[in-house]
mmCIF file of C-alpha atoms in Angstrom:
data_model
loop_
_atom_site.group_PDB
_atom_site.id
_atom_site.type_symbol
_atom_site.label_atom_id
_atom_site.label_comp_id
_atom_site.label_asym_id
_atom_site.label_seq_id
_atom_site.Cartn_x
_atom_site.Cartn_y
_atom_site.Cartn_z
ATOM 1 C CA UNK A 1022 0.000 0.000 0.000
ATOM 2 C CA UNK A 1023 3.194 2.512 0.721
ATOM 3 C CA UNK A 1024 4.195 1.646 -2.644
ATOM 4 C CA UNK A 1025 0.860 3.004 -4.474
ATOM 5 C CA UNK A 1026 0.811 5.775 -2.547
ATOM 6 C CA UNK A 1027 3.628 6.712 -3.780
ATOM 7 C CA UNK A 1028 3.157 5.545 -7.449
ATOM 8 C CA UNK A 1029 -0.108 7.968 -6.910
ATOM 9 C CA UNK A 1030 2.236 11.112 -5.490
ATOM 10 C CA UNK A 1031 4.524 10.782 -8.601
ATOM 11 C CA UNK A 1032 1.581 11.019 -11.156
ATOM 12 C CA UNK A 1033 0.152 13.775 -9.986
ATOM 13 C CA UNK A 1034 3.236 15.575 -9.496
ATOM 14 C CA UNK A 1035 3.431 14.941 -13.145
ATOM 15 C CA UNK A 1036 0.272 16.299 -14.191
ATOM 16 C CA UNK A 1037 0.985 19.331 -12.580
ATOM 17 C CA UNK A 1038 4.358 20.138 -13.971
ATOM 18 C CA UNK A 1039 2.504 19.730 -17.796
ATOM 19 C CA UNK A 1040 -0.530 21.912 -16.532
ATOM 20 C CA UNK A 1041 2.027 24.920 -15.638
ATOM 21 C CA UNK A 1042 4.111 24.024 -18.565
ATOM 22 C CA UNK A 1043 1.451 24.938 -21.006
ATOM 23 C CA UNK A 1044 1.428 28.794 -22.006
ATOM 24 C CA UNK A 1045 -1.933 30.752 -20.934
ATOM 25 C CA UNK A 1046 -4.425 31.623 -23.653
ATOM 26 C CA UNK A 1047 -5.980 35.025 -22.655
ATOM 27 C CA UNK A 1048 -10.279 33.966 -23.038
ATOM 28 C CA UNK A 1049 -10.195 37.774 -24.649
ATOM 29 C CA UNK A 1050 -8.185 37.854 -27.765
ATOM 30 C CA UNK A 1051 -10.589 36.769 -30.128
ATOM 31 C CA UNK A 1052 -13.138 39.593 -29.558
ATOM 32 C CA UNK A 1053 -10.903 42.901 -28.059
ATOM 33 C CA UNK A 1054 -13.184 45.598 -27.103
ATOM 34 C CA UNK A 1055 -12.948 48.763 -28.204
ATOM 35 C CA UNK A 1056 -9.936 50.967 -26.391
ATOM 36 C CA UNK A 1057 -11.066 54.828 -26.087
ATOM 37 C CA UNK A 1058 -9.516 56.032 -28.811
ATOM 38 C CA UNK A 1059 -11.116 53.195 -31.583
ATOM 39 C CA UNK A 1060 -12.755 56.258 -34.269
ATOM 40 C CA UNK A 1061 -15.731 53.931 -34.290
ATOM 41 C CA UNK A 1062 -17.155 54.027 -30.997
ATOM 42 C CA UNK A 1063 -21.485 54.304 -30.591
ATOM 43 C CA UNK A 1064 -20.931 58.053 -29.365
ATOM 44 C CA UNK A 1065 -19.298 59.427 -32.568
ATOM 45 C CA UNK A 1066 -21.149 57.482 -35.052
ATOM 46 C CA UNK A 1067 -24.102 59.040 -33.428
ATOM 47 C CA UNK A 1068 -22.851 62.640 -33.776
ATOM 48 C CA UNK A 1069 -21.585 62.094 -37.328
ATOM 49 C CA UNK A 1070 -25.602 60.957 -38.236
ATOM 50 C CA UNK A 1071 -26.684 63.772 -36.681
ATOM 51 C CA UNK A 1072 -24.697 65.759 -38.771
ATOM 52 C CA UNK A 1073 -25.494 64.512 -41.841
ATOM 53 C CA UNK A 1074 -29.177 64.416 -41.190
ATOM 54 C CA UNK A 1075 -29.074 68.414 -40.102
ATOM 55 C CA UNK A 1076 -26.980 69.127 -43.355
ATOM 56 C CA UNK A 1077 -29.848 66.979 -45.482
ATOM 57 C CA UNK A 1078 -32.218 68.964 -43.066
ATOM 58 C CA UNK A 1079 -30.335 72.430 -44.709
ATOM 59 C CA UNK A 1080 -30.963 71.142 -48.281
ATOM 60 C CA UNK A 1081 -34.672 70.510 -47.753
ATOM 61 C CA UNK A 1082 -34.760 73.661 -46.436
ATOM 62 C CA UNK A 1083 -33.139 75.496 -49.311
ATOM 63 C CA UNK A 1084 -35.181 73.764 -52.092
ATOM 64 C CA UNK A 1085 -38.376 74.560 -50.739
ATOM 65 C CA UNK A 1086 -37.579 78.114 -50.506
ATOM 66 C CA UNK A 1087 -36.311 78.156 -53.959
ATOM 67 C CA UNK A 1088 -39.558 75.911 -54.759
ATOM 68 C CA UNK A 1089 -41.698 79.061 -53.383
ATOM 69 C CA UNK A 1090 -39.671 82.047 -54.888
ATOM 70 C CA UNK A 1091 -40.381 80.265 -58.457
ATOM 71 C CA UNK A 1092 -43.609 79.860 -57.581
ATOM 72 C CA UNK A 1093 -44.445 83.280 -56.900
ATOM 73 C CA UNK A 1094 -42.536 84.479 -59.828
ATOM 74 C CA UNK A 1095 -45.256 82.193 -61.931
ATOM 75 C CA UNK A 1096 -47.892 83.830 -60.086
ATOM 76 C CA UNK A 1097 -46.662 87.346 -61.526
ATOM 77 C CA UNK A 1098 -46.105 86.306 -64.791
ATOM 78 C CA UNK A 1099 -49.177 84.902 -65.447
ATOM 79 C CA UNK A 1100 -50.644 87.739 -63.903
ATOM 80 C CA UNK A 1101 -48.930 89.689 -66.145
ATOM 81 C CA UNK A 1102 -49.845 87.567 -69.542
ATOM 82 C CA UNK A 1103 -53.514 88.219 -68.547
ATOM 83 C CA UNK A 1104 -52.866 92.081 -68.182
ATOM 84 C CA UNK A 1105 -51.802 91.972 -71.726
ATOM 85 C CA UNK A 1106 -54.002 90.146 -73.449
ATOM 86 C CA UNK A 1107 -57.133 91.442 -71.809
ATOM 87 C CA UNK A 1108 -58.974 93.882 -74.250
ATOM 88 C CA UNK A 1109 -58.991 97.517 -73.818
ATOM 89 C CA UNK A 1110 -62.237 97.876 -71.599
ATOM 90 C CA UNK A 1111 -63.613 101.864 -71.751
ATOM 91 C CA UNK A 1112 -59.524 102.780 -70.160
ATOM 92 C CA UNK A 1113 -57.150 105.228 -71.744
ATOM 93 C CA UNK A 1114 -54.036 103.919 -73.006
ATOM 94 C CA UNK A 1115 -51.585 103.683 -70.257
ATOM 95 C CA UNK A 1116 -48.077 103.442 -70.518
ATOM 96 C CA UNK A 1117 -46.239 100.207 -69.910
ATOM 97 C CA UNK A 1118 -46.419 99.450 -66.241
ATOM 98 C CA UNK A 1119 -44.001 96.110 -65.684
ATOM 99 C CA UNK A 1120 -45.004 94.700 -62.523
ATOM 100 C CA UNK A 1121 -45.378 98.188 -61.306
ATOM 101 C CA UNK A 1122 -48.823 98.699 -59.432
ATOM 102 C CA UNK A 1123 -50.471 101.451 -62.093
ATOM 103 C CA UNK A 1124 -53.286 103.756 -60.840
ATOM 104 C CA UNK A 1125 -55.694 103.060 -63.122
ATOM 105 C CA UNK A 1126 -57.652 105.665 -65.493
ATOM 106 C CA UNK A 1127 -61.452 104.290 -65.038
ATOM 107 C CA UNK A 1128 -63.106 102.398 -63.154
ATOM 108 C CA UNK A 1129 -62.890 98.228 -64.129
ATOM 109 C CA UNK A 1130 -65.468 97.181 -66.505
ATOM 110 C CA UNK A 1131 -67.668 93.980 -64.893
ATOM 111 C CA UNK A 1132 -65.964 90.670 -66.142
ATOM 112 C CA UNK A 1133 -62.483 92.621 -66.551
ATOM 113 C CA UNK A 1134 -59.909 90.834 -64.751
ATOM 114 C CA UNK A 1135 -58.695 91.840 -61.273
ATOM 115 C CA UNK A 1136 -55.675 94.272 -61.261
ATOM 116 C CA UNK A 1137 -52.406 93.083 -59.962
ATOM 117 C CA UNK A 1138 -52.448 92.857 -56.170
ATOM 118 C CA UNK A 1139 -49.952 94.911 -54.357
ATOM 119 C CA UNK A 1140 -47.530 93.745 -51.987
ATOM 120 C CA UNK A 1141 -47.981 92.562 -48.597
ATOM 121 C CA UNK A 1142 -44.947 93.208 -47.016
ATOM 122 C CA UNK A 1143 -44.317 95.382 -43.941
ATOM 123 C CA UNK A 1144 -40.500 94.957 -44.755
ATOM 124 C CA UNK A 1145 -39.285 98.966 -44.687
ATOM 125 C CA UNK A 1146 -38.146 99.867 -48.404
ATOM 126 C CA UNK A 1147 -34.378 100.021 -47.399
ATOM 127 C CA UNK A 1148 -34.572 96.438 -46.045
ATOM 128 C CA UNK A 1149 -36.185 95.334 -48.787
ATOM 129 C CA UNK A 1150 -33.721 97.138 -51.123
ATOM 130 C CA UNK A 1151 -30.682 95.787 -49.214
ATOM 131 C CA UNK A 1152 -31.958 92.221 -49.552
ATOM 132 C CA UNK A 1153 -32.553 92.561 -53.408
ATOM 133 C CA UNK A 1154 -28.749 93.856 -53.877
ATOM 134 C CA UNK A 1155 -27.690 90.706 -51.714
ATOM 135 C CA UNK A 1156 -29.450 88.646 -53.771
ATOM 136 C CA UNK A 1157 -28.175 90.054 -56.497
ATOM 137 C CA UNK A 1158 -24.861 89.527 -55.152
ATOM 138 C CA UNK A 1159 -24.853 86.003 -54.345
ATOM 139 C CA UNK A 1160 -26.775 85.260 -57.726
ATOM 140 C CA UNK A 1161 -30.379 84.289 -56.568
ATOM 141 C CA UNK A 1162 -31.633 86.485 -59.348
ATOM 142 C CA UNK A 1163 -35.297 85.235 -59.422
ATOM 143 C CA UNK A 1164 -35.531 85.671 -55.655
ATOM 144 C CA UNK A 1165 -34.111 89.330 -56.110
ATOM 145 C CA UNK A 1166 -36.474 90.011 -58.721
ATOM 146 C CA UNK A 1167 -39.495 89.177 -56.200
ATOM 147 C CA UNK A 1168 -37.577 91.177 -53.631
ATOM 148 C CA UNK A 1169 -37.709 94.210 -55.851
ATOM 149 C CA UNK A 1170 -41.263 93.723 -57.038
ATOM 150 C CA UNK A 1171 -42.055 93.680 -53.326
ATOM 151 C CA UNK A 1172 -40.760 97.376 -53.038
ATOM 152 C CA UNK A 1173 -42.349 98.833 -55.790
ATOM 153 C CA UNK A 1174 -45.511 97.320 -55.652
ATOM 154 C CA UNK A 1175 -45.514 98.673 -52.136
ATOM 155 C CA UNK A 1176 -43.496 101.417 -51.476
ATOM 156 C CA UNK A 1177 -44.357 103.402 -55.572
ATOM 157 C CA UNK A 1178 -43.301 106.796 -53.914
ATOM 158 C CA UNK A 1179 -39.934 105.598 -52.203
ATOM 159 C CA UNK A 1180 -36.738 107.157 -53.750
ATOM 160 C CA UNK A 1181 -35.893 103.183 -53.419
ATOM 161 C CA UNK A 1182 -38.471 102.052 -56.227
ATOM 162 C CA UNK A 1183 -36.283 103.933 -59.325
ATOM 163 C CA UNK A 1184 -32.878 101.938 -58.740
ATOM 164 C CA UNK A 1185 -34.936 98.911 -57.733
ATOM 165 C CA UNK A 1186 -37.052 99.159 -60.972
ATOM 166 C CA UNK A 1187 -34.036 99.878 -62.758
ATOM 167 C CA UNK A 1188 -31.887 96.473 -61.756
ATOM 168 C CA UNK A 1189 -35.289 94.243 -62.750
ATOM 169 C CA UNK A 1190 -35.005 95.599 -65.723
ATOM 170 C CA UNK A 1191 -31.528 95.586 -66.308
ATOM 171 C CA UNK A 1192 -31.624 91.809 -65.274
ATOM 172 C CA UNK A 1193 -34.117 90.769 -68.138
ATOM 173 C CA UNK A 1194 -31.931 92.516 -70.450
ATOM 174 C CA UNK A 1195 -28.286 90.581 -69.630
ATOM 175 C CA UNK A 1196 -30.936 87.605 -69.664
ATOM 176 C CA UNK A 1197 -31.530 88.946 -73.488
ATOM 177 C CA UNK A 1198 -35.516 89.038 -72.451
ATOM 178 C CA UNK A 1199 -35.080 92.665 -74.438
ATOM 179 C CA UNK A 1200 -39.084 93.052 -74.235
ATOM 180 C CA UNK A 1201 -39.294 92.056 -70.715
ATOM 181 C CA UNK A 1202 -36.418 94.727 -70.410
ATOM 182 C CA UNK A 1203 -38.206 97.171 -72.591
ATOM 183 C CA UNK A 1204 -41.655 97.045 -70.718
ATOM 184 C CA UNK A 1205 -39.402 97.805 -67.433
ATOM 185 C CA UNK A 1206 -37.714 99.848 -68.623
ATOM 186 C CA UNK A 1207 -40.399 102.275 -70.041
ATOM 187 C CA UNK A 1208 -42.130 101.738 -66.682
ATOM 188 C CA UNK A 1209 -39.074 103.370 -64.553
ATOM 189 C CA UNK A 1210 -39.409 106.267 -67.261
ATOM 190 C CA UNK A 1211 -42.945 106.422 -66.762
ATOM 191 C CA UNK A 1212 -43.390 106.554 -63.735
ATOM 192 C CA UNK A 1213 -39.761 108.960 -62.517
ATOM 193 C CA UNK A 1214 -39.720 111.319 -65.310
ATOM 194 C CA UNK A 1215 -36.796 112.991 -63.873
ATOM 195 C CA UNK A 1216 -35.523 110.543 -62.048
ATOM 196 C CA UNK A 1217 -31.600 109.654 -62.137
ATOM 197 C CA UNK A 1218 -31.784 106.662 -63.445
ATOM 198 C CA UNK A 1219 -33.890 107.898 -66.660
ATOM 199 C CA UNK A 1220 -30.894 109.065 -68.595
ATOM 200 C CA UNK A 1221 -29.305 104.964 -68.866
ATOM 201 C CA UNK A 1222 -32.948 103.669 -69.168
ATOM 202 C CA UNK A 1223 -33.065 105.535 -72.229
ATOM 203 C CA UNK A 1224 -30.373 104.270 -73.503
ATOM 204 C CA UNK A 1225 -31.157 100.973 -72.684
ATOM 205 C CA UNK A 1226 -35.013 101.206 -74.107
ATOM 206 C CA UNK A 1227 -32.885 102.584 -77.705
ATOM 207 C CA UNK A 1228 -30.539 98.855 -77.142
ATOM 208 C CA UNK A 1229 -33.701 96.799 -76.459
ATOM 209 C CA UNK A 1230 -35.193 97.903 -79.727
ATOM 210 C CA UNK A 1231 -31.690 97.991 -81.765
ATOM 211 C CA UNK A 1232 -31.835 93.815 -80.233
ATOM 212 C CA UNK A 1233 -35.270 93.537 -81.339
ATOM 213 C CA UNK A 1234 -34.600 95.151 -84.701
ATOM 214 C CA UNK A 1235 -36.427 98.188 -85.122
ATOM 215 C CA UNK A 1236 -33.314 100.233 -85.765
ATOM 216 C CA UNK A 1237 -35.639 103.420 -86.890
ATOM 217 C CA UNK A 1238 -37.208 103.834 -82.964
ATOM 218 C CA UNK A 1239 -33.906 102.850 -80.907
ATOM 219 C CA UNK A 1240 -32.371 106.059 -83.028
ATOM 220 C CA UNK A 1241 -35.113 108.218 -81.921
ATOM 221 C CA UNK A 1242 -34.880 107.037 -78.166
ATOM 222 C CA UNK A 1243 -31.195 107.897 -78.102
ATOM 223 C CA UNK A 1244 -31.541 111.264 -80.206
ATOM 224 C CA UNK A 1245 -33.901 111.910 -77.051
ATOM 225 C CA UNK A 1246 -31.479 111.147 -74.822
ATOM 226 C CA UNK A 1247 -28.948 113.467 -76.487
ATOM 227 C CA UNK A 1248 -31.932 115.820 -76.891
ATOM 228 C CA UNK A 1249 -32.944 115.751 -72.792
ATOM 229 C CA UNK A 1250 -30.072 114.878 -71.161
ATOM 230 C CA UNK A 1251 -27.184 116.401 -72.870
ATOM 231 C CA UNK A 1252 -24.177 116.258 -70.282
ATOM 232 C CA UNK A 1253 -24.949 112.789 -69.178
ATOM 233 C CA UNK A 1254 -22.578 109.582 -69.380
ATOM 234 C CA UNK A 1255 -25.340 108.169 -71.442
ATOM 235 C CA UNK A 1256 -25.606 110.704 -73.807
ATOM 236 C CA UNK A 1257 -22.521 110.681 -74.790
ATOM 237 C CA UNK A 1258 -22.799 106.459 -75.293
ATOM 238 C CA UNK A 1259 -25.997 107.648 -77.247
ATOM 239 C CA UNK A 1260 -23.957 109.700 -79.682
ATOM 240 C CA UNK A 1261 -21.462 106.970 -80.381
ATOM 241 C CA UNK A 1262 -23.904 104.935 -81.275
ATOM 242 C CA UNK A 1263 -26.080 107.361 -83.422
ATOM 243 C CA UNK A 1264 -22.790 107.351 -84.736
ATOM 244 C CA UNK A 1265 -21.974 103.700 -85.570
#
């Protein structure tokens, strides 16, 4: 019995010595968590969503506005078209009024269609100007061109409406629109007979009509010019052309 006891001691003395032979395998090397610096941790993934989803937000945003501004620039011109072709009802002749609210001459005729609705704005004229040069600026023309319609439909009497009249029309001409220009054009004169800006709208009512080839009335319009406003820039642009 001694002797198995001892046989016993030696075998498990044995068994040890292989158990601490064998190298440890850490249980956590074939999934490692993240440290705090892994770039793909819950918290940032969530704040670069959120970022993405405010900037998709931002573009939403800006489409529907440009969605509206082309709307309402629909609205006028079809507003316009029907001012145009409606037939002279008992009024006077009335010189070209753009988008320009026009006092009108007579009372409507029943049936005639409704005149074009002024502006609803409470924006001051000066903001509203400001806005329309920004516009400008940062090349949101059709939005500019509602900004400006917005002052002279309701501010008429501002010293604001002339340049803003002016830069509508001056838009539809480097668009090459030279009747849309035209009508604008004859609208600022119309309505600011003396007003600054009458000496280059003028000239630019004489370039419409050279563009739309009645050569015979853009001469006339810058012999006026010459004629009215002699020591202005563009009369002396008028005389180079009556020239050429």
């Amino acid at each position: 019995m001694a002797l198995s006891l001892a046989g016993c001691a030696d075998v498990a003395k044995s068994s040890s010595t292989v158990e601490s032979a064998r190298p440890a395998t850490p249980a956590t090397t074939a999934n490692p968590s993240p440290g705090p610096g892994d770039p793909t941790r819950p918290s940032e993934q969530v704040a670069r969503i959120a970022s993405e989803l405010t900037e998709l937000q931002n573009a939403v945003a800006k489409l529907i506005a440009t969605s509206r501004a082309q709307d309402d620039q629909l609205t006028y011109l079809r507003r316009r078209v029907e001012e145009l072709e409606s037939p002279n009802r008992g009024r006077l002749p009335a010189a070209p009024s753009g988008f320009a609210p026009a006092a009108p001459t007579a009372p409507p005729a029943p049936g005639s269609p409704p005149p074009l609705l002024g502006s609803a704005t409470t924006t001051p004229a000066a903001d509203l100007y400001r806005t329309g040069v920004e516009q400008l600026q940062s090349k949101a023309t059709d939005a500019a061109i509602l900004t400006f319609y917005d002052l002279i439909a309701t501010y008429p009497e501002s010293p604001l409406r002339e340049s803003a009249q002016y830069l509508v029309a001056d838009v539809f001409y480097k668009q090459k629109d030279w009747r849309g220009a035209l009508a604008e054009f004859e609208a600022l004169v119309a309505a600011v007979p003396r007003g600054e800006r009458v000496p280059d709208a003028l000239l630019k009512i004489g370039l419409s009509h050279r563009d739309l080839g009645d050569t015979a009335r853009a001469k006339r319009t810058w012999e006026r010019v010459v004629r009215e406003h002699p020591a202005s820039a563009a009369a002396r642009q008028a005389r180079a052309l009556l020239r050429n």
